[in-house]
CSV table of C-alpha atoms in Angstrom, one decimal:
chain,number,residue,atom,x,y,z
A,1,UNK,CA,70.0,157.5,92.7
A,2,UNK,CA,70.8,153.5,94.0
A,3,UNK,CA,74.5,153.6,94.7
A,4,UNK,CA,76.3,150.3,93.4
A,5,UNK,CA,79.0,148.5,94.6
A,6,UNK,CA,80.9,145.3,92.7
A,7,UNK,CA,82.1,142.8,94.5
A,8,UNK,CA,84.5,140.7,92.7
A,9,UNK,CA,85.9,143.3,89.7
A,10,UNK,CA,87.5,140.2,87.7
A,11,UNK,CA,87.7,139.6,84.1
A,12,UNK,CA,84.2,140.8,83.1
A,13,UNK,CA,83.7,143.7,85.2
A,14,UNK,CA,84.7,146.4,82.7
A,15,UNK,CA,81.1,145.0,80.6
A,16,UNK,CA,79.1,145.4,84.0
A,17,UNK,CA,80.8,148.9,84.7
A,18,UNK,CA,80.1,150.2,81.4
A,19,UNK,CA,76.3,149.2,81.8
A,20,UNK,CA,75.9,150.4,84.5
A,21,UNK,CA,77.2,153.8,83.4
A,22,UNK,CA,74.6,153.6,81.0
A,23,UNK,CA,72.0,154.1,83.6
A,24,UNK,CA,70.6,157.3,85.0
A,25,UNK,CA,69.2,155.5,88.0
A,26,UNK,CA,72.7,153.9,89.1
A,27,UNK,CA,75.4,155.1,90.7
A,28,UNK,CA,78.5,153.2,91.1
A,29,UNK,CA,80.6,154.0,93.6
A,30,UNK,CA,83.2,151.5,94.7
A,31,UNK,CA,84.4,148.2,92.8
A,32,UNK,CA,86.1,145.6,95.2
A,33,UNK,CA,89.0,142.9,94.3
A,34,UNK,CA,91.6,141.1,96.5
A,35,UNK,CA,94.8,141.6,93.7
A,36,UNK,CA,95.6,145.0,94.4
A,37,UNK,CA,97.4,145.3,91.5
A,38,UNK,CA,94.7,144.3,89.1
A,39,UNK,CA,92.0,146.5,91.5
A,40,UNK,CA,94.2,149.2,90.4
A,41,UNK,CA,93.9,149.0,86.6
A,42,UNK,CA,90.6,149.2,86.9
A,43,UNK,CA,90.1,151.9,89.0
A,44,UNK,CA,93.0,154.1,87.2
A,45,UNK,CA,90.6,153.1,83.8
A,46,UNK,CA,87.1,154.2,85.6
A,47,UNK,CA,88.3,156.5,87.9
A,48,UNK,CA,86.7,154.8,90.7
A,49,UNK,CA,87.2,154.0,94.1
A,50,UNK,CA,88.7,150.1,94.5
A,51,UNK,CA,89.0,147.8,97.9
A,52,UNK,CA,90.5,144.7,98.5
A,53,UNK,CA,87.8,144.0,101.5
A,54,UNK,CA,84.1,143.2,100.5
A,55,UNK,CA,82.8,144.3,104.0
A,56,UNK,CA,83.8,147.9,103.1
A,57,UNK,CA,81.3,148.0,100.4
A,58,UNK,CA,78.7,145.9,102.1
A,59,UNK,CA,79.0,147.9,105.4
A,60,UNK,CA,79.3,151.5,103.2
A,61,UNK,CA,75.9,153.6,103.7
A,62,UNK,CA,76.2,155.2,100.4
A,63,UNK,CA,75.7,151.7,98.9
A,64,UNK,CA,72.0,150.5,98.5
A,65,UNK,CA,72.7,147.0,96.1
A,66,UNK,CA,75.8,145.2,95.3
A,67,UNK,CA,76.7,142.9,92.6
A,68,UNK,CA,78.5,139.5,93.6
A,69,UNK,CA,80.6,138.4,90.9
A,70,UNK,CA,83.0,136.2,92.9
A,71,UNK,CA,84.5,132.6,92.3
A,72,UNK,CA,80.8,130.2,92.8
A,73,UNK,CA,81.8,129.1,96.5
A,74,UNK,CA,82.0,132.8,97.5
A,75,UNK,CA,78.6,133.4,96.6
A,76,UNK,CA,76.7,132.7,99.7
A,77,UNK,CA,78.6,133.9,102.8
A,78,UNK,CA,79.0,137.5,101.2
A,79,UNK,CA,75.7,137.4,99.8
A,80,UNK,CA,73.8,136.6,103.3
A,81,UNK,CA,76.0,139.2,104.6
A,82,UNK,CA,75.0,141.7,102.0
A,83,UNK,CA,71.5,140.7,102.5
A,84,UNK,CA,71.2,141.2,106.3
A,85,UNK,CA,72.8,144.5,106.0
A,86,UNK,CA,70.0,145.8,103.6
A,87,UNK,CA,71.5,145.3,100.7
A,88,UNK,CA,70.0,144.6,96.8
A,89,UNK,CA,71.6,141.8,95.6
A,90,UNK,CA,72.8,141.3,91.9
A,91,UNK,CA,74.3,138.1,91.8
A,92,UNK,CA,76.3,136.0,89.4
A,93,UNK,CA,75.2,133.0,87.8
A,94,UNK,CA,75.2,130.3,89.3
A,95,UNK,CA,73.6,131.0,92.5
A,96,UNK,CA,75.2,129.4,94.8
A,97,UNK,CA,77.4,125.7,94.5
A,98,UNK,CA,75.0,123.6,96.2
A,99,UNK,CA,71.4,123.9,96.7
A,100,UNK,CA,70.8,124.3,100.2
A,101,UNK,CA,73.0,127.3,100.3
A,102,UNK,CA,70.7,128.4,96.8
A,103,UNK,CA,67.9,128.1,99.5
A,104,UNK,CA,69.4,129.7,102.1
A,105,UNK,CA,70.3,132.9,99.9
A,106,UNK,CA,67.1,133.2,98.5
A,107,UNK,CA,65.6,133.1,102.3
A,108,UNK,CA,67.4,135.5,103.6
A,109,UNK,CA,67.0,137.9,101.1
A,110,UNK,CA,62.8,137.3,101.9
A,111,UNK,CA,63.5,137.9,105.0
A,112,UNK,CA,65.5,141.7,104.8
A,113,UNK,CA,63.0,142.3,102.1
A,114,UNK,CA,65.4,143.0,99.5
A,115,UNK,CA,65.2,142.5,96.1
A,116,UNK,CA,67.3,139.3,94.8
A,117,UNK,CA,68.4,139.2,90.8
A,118,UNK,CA,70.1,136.5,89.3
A,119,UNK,CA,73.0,137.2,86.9
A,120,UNK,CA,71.0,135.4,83.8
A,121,UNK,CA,72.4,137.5,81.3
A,122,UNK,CA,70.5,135.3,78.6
A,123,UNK,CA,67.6,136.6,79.2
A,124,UNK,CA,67.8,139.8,78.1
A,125,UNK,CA,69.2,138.7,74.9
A,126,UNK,CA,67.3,139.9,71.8
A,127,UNK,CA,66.6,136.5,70.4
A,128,UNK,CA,65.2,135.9,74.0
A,129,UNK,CA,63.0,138.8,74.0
A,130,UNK,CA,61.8,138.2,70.4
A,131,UNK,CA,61.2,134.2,71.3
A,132,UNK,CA,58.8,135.3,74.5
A,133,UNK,CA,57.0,137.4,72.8
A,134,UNK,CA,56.9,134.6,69.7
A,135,UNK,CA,55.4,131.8,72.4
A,136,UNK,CA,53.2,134.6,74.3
A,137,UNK,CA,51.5,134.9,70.9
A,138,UNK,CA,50.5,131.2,70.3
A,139,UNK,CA,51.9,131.7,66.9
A,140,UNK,CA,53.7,128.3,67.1
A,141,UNK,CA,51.0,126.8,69.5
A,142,UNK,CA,51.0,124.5,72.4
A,143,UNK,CA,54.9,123.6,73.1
A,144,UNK,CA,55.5,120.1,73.5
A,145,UNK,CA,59.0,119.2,72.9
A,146,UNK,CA,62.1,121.3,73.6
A,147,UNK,CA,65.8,120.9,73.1
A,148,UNK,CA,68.4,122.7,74.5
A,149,UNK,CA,72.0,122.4,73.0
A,150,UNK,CA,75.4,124.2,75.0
A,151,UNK,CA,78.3,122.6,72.6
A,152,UNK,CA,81.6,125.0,73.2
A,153,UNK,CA,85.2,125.6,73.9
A,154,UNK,CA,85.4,125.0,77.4
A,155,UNK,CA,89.5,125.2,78.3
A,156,UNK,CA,90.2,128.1,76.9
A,157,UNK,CA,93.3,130.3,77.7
A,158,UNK,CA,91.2,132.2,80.5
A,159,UNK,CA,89.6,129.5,81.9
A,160,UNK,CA,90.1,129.3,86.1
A,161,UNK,CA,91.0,126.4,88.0
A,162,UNK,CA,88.3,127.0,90.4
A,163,UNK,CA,86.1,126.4,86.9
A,164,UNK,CA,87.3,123.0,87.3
A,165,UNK,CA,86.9,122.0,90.9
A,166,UNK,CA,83.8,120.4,92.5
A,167,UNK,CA,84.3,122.2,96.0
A,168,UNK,CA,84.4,125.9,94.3
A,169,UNK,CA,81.2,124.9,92.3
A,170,UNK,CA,83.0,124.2,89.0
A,171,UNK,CA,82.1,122.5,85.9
A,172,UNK,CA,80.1,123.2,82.8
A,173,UNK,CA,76.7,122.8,83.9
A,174,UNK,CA,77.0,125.2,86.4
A,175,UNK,CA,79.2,127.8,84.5
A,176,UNK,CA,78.2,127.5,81.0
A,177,UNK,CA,75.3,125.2,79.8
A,178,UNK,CA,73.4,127.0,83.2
A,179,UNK,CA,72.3,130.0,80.4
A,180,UNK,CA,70.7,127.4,78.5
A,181,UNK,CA,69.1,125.7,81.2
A,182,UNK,CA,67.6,128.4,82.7
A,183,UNK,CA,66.4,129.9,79.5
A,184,UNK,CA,64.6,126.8,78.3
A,185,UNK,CA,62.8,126.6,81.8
A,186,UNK,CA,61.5,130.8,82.1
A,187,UNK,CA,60.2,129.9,78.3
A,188,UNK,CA,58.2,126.8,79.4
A,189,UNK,CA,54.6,127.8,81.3
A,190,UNK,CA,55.1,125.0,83.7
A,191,UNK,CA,57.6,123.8,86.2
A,192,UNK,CA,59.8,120.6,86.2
A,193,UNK,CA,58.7,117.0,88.0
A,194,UNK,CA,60.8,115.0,87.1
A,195,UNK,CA,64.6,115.1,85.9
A,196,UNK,CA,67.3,112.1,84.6
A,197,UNK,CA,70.7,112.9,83.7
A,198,UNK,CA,74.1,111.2,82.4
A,199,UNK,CA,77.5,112.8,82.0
A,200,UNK,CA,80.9,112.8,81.6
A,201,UNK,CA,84.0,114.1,81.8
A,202,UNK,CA,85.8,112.6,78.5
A,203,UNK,CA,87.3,115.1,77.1
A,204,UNK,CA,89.7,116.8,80.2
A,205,UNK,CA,91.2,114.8,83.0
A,206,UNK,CA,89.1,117.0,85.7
A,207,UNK,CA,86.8,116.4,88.4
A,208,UNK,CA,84.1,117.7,87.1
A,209,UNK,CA,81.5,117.5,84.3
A,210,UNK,CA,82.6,118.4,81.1
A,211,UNK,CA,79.4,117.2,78.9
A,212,UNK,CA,76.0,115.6,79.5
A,213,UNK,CA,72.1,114.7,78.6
A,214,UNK,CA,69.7,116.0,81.0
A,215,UNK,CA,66.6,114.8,80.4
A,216,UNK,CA,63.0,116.8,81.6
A,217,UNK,CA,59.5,115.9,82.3
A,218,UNK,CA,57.3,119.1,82.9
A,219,UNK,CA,54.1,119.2,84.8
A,220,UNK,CA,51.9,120.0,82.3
A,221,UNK,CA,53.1,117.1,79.8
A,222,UNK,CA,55.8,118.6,77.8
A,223,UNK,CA,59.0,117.2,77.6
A,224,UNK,CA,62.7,118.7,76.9
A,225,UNK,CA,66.2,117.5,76.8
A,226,UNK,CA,69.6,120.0,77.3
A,227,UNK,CA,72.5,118.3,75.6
A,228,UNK,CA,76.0,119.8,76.6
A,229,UNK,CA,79.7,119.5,76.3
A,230,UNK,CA,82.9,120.9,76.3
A,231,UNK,CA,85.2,120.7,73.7
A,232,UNK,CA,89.1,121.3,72.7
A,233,UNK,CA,88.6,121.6,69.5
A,234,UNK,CA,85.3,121.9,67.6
A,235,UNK,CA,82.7,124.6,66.3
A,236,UNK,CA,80.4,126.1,69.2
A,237,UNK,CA,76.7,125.5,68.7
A,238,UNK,CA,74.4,127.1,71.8
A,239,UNK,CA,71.0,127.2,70.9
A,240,UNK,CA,67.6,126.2,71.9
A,241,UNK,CA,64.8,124.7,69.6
A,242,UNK,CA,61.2,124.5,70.5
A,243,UNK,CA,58.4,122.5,68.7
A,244,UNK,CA,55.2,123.1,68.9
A,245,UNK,CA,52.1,122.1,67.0
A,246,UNK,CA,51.3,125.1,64.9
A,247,UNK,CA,55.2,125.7,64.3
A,248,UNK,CA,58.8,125.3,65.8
A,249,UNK,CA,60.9,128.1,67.2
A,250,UNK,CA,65.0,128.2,67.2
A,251,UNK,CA,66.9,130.5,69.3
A,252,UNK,CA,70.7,131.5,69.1
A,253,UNK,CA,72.2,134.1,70.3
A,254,UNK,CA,74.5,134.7,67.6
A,255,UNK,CA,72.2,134.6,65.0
A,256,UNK,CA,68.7,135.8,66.0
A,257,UNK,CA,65.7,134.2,67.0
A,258,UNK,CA,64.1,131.9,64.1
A,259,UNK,CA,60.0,131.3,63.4
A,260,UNK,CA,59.7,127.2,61.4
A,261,UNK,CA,57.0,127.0,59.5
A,262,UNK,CA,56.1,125.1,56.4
A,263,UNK,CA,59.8,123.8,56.5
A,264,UNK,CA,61.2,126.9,56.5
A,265,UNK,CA,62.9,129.2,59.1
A,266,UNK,CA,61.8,133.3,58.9
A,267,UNK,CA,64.1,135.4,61.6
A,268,UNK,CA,62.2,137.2,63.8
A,269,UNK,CA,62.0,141.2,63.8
A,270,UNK,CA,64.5,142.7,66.4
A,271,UNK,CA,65.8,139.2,67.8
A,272,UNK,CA,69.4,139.9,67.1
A,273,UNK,CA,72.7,142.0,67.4
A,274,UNK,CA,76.0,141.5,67.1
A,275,UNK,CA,76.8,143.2,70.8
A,276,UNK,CA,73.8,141.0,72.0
A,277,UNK,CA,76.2,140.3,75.2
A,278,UNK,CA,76.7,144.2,75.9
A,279,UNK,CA,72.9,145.4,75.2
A,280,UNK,CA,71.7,142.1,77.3
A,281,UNK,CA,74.0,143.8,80.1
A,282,UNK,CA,72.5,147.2,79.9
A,283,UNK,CA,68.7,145.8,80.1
A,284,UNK,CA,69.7,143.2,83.0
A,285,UNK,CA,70.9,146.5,85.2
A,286,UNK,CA,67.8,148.4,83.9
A,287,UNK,CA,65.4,146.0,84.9
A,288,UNK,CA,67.0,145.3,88.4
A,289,UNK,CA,67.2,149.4,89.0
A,290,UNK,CA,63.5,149.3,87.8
A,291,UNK,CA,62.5,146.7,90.4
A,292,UNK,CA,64.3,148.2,93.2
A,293,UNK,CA,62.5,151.8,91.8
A,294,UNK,CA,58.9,150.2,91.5
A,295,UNK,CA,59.3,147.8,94.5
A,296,UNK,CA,58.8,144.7,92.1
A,297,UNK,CA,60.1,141.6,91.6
A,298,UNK,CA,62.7,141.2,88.7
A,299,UNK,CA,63.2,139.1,85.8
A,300,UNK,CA,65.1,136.2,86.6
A,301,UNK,CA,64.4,136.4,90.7
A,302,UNK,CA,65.7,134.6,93.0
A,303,UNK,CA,62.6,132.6,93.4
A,304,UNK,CA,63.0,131.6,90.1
A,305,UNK,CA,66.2,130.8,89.7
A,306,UNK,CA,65.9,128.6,93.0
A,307,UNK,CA,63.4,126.2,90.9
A,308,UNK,CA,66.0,126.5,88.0
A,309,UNK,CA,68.6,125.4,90.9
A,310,UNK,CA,66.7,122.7,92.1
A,311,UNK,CA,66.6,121.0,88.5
A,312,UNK,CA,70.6,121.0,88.5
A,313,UNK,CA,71.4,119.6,91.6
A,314,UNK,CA,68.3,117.0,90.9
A,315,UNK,CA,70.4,116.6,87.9
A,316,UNK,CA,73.8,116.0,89.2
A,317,UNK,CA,72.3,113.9,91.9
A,318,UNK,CA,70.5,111.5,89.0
A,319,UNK,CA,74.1,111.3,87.2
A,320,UNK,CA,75.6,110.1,90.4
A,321,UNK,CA,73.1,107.4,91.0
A,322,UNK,CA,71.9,106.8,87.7
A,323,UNK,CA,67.8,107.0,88.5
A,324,UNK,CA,65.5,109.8,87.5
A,325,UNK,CA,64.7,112.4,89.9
A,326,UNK,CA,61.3,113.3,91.0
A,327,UNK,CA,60.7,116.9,92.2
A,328,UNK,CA,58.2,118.2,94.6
């Protein structure tokens, strides 16, 4: 049994504690959050144990991994801690607020020799699932142009201000269109060289981005685009469509994942549910209990996600300066 402790029991932690519960491998024993008061609500709900310090959980025996769920600029001093005490380490998307501390996370998590999963709840999505096995296939061919589309409500009612502050890692890109991004780039059999980005922040009077182009060159030739933006008011379109040249390939979450042929769309077996978000949950724990269990690497590792990082902060840097990016 791999005992589990949360760090950072906000908003979404009821999802992640009801996953978990779904798992015969996990064991989750203490949920930490600094309001007391909204700690308490949860653990009078789960009947768990709650603390306001982290470093009880990360310094608890009983504990083998933790998830970090905190605000973004959080993520790297507890999880370096968590990793040099032996810990497993679930951690939130994004990984870190900068990429340097990305690195640093993802080192010393090599170094402790403990497994290192990025929160990339996407990924476990049905349509996901049902559009990797479509591309493993070759039914729609060699891939050669992708687009990427994260168009939603961005300041919603729930929204936090650290969303919208650059030093706390805020922003879209990093706390929304990141699913898309990192989707598009596990589906594509070769890694980024070059990036150029533009964007903007037209429609909110914040610091940060609110809507942008990113523009991709791939190693192997193939090209892709994401195209994201925040809105007041609007309809939300997420999605991801692939073209290859034996067929084209459409992914949304809320609908399924879609085979284009012969100018039509067929949805694929299996590639969608309407509590997509809570099943994706459940399979994201699995597979990071699995990999601890098997000694593994999981789906959407940390080494993974730290070429996925490298693209966004190559991508910020190319807005700022307005020249494409070249990556080693």
């Amino acid at each position: 049994m791999i005992g589990i402790g949360i760090i950072g029991a906000g908003n979404f932690s009821s999802r992640h504690i009801e996953a978990i519960e779904k798992i015969p491998s996990l064991s989750l024993k203490v949920i930490c959050r600094r309001d007391a008061a909204s700690l308490a609500l949860l653990t009078d709900k789960y009947k768990l144990k709650g603390v306001t310090d982290y470093h009880q959980i990360i310094n608890n025996p009983e504990i083998d991994a933790v998830l970090i769920a905190t605000p973004h600029h959080l993520h790297t001093q507890i999880a370096l801690e968590a990793a040099a005490t032996g810990k497993h380490i679930l951690l939130e998307k994004p990984m870190a607020s900068t990429y340097s501390d990305c690195k640093a996370i993802y080192e010393a998590c090599e170094k402790s020799g403990v497994k290192l999963m990025i929160g990339q709840v996407a990924q476990f999505s049905p349509s996901f699932i049902a559009a990797k096995k479509c591309i493993a296939s070759g039914e729609i061919g060699e891939i050669f142009m992708t687009k990427a589309t994260s168009i939603s409500f961005w300041k919603h009612g729930d929204r936090k201000d650290w969303h919208l502050k650059k030093a706390s890692g805020g922003g879209y890109l990093l706390t929304v269109a990141i699913h898309q991004l990192d989707a598009l780039c596990a589906l594509i059999p070769s890694e980024v060289s070059r990036v150029y980005a533009t964007m903007t922040n037209v429609f909110h009077e914040d610091e940060v981005d609110d809507g942008g182009v990113i523009l991709l060159d791939f190693k192997n030739g193939q090209k892709a685009s994401l195209h994201y933006s925040g809105f007041k008011n609007g309809v939300n379109d997420i999605c991801i469509d692939f073209n290859g040249d034996k067929g084209s390939l459409k992914i949304d979450n809320t609908k399924g994942a879609f085979l284009g042929k012969d100018q039509n769309y067929q949805l694929l077996p299996a590639s969608f549910s309407k509590d997509w978000m809570n099943e994706a949950l459940v399979q994201q724990w699995e597979e990071f209990s699995n990999a601890i269990i098997e000694n593994r690497e999981p789906a959407a590792s940390g080494r993974q996600t730290l070429k996925v990082m490298e693209v966004v902060f190559a991508a910020f840097d190319s807005a700022s300066k307005g020249d494409p990016i070249s990556l080693h």
